[in-house]
XYZ file of C-alpha atoms in Angstrom:
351
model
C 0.000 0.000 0.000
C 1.350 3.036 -1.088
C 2.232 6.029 1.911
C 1.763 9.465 1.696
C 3.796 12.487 2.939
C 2.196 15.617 3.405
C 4.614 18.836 2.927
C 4.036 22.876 3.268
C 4.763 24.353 0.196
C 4.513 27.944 -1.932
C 5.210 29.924 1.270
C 4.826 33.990 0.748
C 7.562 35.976 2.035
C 5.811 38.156 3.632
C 2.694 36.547 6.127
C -1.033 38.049 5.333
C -3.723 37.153 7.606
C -4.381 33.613 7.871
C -7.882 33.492 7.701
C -7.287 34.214 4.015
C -5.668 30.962 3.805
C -2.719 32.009 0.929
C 0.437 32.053 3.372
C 1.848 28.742 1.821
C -0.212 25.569 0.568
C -0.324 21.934 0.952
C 0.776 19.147 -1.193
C 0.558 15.331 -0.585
C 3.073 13.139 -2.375
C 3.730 9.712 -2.335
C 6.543 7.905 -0.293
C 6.763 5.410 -2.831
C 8.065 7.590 -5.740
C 10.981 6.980 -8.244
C 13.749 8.941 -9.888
C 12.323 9.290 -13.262
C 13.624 8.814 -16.616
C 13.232 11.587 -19.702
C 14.115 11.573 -23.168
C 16.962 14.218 -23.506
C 18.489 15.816 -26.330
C 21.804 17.895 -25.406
C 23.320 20.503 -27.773
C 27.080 19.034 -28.848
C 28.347 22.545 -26.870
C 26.645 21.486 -23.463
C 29.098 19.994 -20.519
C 26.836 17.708 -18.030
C 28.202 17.738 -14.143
C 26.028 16.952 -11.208
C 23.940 19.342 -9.440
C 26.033 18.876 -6.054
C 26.773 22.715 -6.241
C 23.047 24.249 -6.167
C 21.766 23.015 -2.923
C 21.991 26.121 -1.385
C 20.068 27.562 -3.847
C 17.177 28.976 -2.493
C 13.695 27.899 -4.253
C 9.662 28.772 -4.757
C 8.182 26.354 -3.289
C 10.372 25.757 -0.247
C 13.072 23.778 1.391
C 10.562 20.588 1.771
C 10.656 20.017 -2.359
C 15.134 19.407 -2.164
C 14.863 17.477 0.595
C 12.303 15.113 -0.570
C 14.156 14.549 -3.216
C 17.222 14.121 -1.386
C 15.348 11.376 0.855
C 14.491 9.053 -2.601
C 18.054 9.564 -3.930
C 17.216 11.383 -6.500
C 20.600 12.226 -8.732
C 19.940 15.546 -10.645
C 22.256 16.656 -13.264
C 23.399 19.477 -14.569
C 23.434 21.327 -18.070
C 26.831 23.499 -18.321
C 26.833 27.109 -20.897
C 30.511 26.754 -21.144
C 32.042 30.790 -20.715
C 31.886 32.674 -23.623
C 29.471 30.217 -25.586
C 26.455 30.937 -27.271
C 24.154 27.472 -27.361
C 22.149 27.901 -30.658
C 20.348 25.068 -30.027
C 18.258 24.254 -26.955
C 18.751 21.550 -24.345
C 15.114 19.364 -25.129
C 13.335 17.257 -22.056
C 10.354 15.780 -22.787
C 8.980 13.389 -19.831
C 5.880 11.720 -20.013
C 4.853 10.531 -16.700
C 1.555 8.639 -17.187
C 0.660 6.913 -14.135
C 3.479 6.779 -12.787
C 4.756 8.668 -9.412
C 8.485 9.954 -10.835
C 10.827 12.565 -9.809
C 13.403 14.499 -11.837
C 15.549 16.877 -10.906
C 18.062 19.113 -13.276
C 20.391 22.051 -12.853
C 21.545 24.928 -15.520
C 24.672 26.499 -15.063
C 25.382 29.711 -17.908
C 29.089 30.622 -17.255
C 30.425 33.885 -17.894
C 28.968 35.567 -21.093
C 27.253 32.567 -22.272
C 23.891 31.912 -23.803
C 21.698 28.834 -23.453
C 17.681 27.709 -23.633
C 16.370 24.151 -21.806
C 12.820 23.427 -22.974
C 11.105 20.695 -20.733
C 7.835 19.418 -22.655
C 5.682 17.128 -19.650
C 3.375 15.897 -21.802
C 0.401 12.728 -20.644
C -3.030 11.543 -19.939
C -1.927 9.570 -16.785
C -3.133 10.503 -13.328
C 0.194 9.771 -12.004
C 2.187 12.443 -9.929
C 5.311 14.195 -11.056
C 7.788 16.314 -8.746
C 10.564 17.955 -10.618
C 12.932 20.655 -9.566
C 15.194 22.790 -11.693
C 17.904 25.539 -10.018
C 19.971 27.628 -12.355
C 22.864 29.764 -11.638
C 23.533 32.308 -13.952
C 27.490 34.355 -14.135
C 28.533 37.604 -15.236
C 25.957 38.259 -18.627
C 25.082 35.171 -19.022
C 21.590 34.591 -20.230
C 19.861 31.647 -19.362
C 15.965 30.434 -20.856
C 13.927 28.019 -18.906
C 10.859 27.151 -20.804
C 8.731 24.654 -18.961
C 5.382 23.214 -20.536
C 2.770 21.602 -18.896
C 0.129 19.763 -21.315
C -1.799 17.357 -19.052
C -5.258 15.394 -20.531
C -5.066 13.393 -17.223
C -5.229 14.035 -13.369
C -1.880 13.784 -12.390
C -0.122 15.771 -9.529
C 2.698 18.249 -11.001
C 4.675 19.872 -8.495
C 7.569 22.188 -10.044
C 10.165 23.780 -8.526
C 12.467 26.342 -9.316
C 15.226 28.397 -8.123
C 18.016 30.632 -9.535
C 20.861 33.431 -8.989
C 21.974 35.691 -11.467
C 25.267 37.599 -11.135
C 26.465 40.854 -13.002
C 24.434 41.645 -15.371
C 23.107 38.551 -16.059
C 19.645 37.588 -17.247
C 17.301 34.547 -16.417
C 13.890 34.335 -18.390
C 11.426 31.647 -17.342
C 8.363 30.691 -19.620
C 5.760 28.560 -18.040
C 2.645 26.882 -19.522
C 0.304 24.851 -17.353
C -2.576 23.515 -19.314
C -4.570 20.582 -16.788
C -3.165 18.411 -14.168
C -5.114 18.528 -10.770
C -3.466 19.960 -8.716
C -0.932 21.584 -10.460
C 1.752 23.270 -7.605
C 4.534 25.666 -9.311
C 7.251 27.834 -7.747
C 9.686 30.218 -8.957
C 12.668 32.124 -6.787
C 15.413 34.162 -8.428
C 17.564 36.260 -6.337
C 19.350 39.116 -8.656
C 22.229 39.054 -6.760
C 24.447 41.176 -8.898
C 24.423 44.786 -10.473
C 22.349 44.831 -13.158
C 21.131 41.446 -13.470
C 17.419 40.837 -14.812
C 14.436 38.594 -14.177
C 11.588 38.202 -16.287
C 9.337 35.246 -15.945
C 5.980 34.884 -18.180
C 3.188 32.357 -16.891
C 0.216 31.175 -18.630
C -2.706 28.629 -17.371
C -5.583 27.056 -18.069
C -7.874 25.163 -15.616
C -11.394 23.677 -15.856
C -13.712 21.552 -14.338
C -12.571 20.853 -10.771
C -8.840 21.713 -11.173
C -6.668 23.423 -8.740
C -3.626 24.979 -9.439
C -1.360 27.313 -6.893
C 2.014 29.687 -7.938
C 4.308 31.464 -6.216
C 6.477 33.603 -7.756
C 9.276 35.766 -6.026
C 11.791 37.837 -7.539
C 14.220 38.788 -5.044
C 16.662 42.058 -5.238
C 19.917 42.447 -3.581
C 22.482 44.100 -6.079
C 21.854 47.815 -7.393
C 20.354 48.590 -11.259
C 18.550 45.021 -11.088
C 15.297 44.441 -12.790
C 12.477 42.019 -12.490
C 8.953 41.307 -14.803
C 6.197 39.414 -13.361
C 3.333 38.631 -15.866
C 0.712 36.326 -15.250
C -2.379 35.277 -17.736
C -4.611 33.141 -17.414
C -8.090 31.050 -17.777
C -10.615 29.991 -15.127
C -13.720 27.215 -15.717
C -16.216 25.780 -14.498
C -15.109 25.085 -10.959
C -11.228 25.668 -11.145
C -9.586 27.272 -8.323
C -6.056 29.070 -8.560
C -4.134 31.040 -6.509
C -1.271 33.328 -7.440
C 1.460 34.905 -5.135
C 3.612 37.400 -6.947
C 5.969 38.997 -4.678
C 8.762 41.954 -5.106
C 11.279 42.131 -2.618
C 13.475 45.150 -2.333
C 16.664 43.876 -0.185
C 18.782 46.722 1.778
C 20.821 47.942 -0.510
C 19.057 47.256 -4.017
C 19.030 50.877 -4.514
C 17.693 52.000 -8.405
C 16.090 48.628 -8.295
C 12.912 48.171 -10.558
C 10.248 45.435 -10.531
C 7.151 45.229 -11.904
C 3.973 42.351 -11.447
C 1.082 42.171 -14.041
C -1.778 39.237 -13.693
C -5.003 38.780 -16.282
C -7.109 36.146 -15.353
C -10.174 35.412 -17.967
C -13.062 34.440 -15.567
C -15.374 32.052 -18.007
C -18.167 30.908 -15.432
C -19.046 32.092 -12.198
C -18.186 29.185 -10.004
C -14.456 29.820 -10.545
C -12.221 30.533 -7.491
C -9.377 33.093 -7.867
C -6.783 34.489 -5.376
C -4.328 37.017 -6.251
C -1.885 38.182 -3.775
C 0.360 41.079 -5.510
C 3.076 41.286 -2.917
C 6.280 44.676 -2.801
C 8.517 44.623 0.319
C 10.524 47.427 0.389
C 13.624 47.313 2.438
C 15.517 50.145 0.303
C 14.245 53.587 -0.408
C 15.492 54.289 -3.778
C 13.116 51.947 -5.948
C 10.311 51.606 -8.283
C 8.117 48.590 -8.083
C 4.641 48.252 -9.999
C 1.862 45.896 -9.827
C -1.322 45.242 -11.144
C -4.080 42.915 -11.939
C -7.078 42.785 -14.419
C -9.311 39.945 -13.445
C -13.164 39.434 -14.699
C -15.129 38.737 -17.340
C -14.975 40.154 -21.139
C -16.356 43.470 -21.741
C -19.816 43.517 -22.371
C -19.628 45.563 -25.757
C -16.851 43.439 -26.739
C -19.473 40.356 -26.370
C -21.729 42.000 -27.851
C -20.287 43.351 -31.251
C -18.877 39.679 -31.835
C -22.220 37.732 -30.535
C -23.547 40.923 -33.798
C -21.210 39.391 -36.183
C -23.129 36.078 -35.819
C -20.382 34.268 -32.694
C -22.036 32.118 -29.834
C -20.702 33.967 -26.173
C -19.669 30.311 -25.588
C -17.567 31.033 -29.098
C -16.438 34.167 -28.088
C -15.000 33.445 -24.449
C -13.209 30.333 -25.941
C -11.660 32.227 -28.920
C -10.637 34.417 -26.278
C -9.068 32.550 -23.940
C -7.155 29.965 -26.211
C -5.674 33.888 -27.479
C -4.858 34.011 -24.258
C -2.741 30.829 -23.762
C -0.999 31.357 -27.362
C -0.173 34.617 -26.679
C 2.007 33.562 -23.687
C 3.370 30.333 -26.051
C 4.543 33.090 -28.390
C 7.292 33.685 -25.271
C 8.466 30.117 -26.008
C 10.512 31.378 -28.687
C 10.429 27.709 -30.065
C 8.154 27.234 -33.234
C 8.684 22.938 -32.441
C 7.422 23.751 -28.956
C 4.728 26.411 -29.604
C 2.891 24.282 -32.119
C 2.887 21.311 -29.473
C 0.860 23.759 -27.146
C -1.222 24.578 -30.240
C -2.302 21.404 -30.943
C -2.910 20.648 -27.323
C -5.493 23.797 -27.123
C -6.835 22.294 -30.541
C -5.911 25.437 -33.055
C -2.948 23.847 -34.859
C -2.781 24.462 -38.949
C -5.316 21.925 -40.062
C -7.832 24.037 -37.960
């Protein structure tokens, strides 16, 4: 008989009140899970080491997500931007977890003014669970892509996990698309440690039925002139549920620091749950962080013009929100990739 471990998870920085229930969320995972295997295709210019060097790492969703892994002996390995070395091709995962209960876990390391993309495709129809966890350190203007695609026609559990650093003026970009799985449990932490390093992360999700899903996103500042983006869209049904943290923290000393968190959240039915908890902690004066959220249903002269030009509303909200989703898979920069989550939403070239 297969045992369960419950673990805390997506914890905000900064505590709200806890009647609200959003200060972190719970995930059960099975004792019984196994270190994975994907299908992998590595660039000729990427080095592979082990991921010994990124425990300390700090990630979204928590200490509990490492040290799970850690307890099932999960060996991660690690994809290495040599310095200097732009990686024209990008590092392909594709894991297909099915029923399974499987665990991966990977590292990126972008040395010194080196470029390089990893696309992970989790693609299934399995009500299975998946855990993976990704950590990424990025040197002195490096630029390092982590596109991560969720297409899920099944039930499973997907817990991801992510964490970075970014020195001098480096850059990390993070595209995420989470179509299904139930629940699905995603967190992102990047600390701009350096002068004039960036963060921009783009999110986009889809949820129906009774699917839950629950983010938390945190871009931490520490070295002067560093930027973060924020931007979250996404599509409610039925009786989905989501919650999404977004925090900004301002660290002492951060000073001409700039972040900035956007969410749209296309409500389709009124039965749909959302939380949105837009978080800036300022502990430096000399800052500019921005946040915002649009979150409802379509206009109703919008609806109205198309429902005149002969469109069902139940036409109109779904052209709408697939728009949505493949406006975020244009991020992707990956036509291979993009036109898998076309033909997942149903709008590849044949339609």
């Amino acid at each position: 008989m297969s045992q369960e471990k419950k673990m805390k998870v997506n914890p905000i920085p900064a505590k709200t009140w806890y009647w609200l229930k959003v200060n972190d969320a719970e995930v059960t995972l099975s004792k019984d899970a196994k270190m994975g295997t994907a299908k992998e295709e590595i660039p000729r210019d990427i080095s592979l080491t082990t991921v010994d060097g990124l425990d300390q790492i700090k990630t979204g969703m928590g200490p509990e997500i490492l040290e799970d892994m850690n307890e099932h002996g999960v060996e991660g390995k690690a994809f290495v931007a040599k310095a200097g070395t732009n990686v024209k091709e990008p590092v392909r995962i594709c894991i297909c977890p099915g029923d399974k209960k499987e665990m991966f876990r990977y590292g990126i390391y972008g040395e010194k003014d080196s470029e390089v993309t990893v696309i992970m495709l989790v693609r299934g129809d399995g009500d299975g669970e998946l855990s993976l966890l990704t950590q990424i350190r990025a040197e002195e203007n490096a630029r390092v892509r982590l596109v991560q695609v969720y297409l899920n026609g099944g039930e499973a559990t997907c817990v991801n996990d992510i964490g970075g650093e970014a020195e001098k003026n480096a850059r990390i970009e993070v595209v995420h698309i989470f179509l299904g799985g139930n629940p699905t449990m995603s967190g992102c932490h990047i600390a701009l440690n350096g002068k004039g390093s960036s963060h921009r992360a783009d999110v986009g999700f889809m949820q129906e039925g009774h699917q839950q899903i629950d983010m938390n996103y945190v871009a931490s500042h520490v070295g002067k002139k560093t930027v973060s983006e924020i931007y979250d869209t996404g599509v409610l049904k039925e009786e989905a549920r989501k919650i999404f943290r977004g925090t900004i923290d301002f660290m002492r000393g951060c000073s001409e620091a700039s972040g900035t968190e956007s969410e749209e959240v296309l409500l389709m039915d009124d039965t749909v749950i959302n939380r949105t908890v837009p978080t800036i902690l300022c502990g430096e004066e000399d800052v500019e962080g921005n946040h915002g959220a649009t979150i409802g249903k379509l206009a109703d002269d919008l609806v109205f013009y198309l429902e005149s030009r002969g469109m069902s509303k139940e036409e109109i909200y779904q052209m709408v929100a697939i728009g949505k989703i493949i406006g975020v898979a244009h991020q992707i920069e990956d036509e291979e990739t993009e036109k898998q989550v076309a033909d997942f939403l149903g709008v590849g070239e044949e339609d």
